[in-house]
mmCIF file of C-alpha atoms in Angstrom:
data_model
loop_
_atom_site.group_PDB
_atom_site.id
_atom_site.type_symbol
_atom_site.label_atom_id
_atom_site.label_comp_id
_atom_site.label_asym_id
_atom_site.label_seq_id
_atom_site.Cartn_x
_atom_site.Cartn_y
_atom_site.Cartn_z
ATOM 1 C CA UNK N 20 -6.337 69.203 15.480
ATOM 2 C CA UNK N 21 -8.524 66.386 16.141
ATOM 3 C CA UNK N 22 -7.866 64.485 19.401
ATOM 4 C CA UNK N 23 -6.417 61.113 18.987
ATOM 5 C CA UNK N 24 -6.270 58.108 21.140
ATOM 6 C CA UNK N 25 -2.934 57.411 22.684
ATOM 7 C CA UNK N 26 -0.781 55.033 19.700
ATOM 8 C CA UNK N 27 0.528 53.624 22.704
ATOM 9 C CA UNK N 28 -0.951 49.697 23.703
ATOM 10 C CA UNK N 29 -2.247 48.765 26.971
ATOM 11 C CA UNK N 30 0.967 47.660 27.846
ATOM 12 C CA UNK N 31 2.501 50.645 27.018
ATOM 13 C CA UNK N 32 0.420 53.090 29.131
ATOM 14 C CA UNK N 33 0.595 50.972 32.019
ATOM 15 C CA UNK N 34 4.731 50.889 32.012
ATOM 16 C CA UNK N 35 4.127 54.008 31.674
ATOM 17 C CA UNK N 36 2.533 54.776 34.538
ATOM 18 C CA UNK N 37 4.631 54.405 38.431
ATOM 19 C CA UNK N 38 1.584 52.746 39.997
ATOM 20 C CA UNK N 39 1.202 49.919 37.752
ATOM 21 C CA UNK N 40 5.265 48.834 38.158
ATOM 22 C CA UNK N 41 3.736 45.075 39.763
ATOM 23 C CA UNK N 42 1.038 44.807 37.081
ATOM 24 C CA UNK N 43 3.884 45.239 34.779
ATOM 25 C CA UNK N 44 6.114 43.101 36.169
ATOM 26 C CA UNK N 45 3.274 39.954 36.492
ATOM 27 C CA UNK N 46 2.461 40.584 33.016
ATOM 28 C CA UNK N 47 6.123 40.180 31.718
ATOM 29 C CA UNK N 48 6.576 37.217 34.421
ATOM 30 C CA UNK N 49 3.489 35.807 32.894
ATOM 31 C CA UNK N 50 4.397 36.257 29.259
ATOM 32 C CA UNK N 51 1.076 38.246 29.075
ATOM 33 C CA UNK N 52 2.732 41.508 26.974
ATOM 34 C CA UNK N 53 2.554 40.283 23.626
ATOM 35 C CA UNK N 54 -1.279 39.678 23.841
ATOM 36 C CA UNK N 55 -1.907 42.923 25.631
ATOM 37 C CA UNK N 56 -0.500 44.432 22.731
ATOM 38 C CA UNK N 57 -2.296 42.735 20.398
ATOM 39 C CA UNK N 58 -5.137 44.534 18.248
ATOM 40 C CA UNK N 59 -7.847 43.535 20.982
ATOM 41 C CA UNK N 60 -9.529 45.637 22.219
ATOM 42 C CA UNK N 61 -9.662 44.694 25.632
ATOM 43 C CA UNK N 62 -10.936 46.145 29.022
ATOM 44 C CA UNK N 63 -8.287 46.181 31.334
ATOM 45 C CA UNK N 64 -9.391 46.065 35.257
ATOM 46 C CA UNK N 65 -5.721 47.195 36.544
ATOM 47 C CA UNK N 66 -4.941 46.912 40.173
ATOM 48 C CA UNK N 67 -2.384 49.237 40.927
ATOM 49 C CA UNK N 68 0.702 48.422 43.329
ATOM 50 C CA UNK N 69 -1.033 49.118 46.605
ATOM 51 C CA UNK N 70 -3.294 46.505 45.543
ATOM 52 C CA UNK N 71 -0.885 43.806 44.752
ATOM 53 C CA UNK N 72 0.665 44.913 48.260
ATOM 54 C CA UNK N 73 -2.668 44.239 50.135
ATOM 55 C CA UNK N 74 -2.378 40.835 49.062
ATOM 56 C CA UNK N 75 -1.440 38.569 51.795
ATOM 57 C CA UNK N 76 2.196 38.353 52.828
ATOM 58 C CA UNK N 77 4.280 36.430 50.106
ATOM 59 C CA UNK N 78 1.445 35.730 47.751
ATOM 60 C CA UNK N 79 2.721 38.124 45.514
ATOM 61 C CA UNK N 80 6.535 37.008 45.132
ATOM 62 C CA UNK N 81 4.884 33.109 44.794
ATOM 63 C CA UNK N 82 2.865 34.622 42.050
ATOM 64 C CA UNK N 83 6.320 35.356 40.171
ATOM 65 C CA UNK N 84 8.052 32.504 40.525
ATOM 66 C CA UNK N 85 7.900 30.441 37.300
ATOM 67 C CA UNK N 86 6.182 27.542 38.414
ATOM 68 C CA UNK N 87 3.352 29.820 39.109
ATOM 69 C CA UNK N 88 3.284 31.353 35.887
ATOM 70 C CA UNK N 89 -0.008 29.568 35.127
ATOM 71 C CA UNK N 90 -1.601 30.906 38.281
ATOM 72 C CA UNK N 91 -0.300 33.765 37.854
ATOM 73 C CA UNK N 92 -1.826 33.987 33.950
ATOM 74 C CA UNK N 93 -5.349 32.469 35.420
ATOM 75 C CA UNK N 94 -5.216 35.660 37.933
ATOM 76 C CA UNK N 95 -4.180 38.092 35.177
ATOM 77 C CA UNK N 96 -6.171 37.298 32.631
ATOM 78 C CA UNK N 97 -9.243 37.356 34.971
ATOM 79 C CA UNK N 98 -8.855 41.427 34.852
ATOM 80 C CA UNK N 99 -9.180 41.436 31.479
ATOM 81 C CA UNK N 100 -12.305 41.750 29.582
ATOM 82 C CA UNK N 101 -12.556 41.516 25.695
ATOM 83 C CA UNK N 102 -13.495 44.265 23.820
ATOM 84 C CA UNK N 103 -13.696 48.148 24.944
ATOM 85 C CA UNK N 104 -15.864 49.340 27.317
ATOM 86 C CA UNK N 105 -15.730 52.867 28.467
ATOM 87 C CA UNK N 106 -17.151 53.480 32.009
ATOM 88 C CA UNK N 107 -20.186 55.530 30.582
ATOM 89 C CA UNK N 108 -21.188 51.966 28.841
ATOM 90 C CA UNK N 109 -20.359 49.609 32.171
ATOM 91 C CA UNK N 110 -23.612 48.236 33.519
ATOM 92 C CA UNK N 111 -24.076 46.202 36.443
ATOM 93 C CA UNK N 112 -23.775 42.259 35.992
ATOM 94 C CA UNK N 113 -22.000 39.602 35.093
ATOM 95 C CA UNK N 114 -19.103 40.293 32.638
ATOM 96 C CA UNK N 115 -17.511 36.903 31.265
ATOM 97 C CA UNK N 116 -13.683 37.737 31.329
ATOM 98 C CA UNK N 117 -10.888 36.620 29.288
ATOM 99 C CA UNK N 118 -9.674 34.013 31.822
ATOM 100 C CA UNK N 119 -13.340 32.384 31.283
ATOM 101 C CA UNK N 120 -15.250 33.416 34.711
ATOM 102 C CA UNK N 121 -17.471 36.092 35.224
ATOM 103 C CA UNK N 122 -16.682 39.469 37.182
ATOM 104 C CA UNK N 123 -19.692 41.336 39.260
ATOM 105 C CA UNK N 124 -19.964 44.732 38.043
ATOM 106 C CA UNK N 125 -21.530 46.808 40.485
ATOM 107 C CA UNK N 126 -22.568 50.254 40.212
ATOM 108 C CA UNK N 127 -24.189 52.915 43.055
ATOM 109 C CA UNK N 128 -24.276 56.404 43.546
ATOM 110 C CA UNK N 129 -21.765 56.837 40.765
ATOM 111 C CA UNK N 130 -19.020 54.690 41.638
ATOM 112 C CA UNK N 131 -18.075 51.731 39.572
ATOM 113 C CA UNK N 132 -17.094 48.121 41.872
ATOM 114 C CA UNK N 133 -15.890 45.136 40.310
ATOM 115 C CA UNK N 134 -15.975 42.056 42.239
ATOM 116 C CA UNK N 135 -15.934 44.738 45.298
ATOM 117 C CA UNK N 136 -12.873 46.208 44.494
ATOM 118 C CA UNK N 137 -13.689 49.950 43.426
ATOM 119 C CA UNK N 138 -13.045 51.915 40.262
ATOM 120 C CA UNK N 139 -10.388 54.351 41.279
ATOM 121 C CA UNK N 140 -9.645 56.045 37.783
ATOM 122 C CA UNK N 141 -11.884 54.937 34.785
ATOM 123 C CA UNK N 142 -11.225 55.243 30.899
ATOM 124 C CA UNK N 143 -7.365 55.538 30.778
ATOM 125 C CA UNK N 144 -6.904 55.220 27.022
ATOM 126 C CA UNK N 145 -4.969 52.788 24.814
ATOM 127 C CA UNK N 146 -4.307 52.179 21.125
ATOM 128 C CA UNK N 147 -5.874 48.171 21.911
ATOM 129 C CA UNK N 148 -8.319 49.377 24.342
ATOM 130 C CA UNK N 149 -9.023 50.701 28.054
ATOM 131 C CA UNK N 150 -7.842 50.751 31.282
ATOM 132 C CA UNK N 151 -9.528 51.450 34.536
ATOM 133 C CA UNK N 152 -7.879 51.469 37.320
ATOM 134 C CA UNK N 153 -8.591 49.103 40.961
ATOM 135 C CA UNK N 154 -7.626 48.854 44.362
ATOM 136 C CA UNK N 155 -7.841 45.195 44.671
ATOM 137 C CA UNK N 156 -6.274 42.363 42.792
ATOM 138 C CA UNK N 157 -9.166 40.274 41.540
ATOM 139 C CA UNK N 158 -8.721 36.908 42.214
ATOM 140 C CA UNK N 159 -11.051 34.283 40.502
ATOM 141 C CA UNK N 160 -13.357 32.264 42.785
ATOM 142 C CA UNK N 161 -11.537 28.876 42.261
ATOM 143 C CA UNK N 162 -8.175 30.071 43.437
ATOM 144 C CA UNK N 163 -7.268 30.011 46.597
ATOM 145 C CA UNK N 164 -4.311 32.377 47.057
ATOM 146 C CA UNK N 165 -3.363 31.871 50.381
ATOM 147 C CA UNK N 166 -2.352 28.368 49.922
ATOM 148 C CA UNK N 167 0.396 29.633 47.738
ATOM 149 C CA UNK N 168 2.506 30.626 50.840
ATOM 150 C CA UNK N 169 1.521 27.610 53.262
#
């Protein structure tokens, strides 16, 4: 039998998947699920929960709280790129993201950065699109994170 894509959406995969239990758990505080589901497709740039740990101390649990929520979107949507692309067709440059800025896609010797934070796993397959997986949350250049917690 032929090999089919996973029926399962972006979201799915991801709740799926132990290291992505933050990701998860920003997208749902951010009511982001129901569009990550939708038909897309999208490129998902999904820091995994050592990455949302690097941040620094108490960013994250600001992030969550509800009167972040549209930080917290801003930051989220900033990983997510519109339509599918598969690491063979990444190239290096600017790559407007769903959020609005750009992302700077960098690529040597093989290995795939985004903003600096590096490709980990590439092309984990959804029904709406792709995920690859990063170390780092990316956080867009106008938001200053650290005054969250001050």
């Amino acid at each position: 039998p032929m090999a089919t894509a996973s029926a399962d959406t972006i979201v799915d995969v991801a709740a799926g998947n132990p290291d992505f239990s933050t990701l998860v758990a920003a997208v749902e505080a951010a009511d982001l699920a129901e569009t990550l589901s939708a038909e897309g497709p999208y490129t998902v740039f999904a820091p995994t929960d050592a990455a949302f740990e690097a941040l620094p101390a108490g960013v994250l649990d600001a992030l969550l709280l509800p009167e972040n929520k549209e930080l917290l979107t801003e930051i989220l949507t900033y990983h997510v790129v519109a339509g599918e692309v598969m690491s063979t067709d990444i190239e290096p440059g600017e790559v407007p993201t769903v959020e609005g800025q750009d992302l700077t896609i960098e690529v040597t010797d093989g290995t795939v950065t985004v903003n600096g934070a590096t490709v980990e796993a590439a092309d984990v397959e959804a029904s709406n699109g792709v995920i690859h997986v990063i170390d780092e949350v990316l956080v867009p250049p106008n938001v200053d994170v650290a005054a969250l917690t001050s």
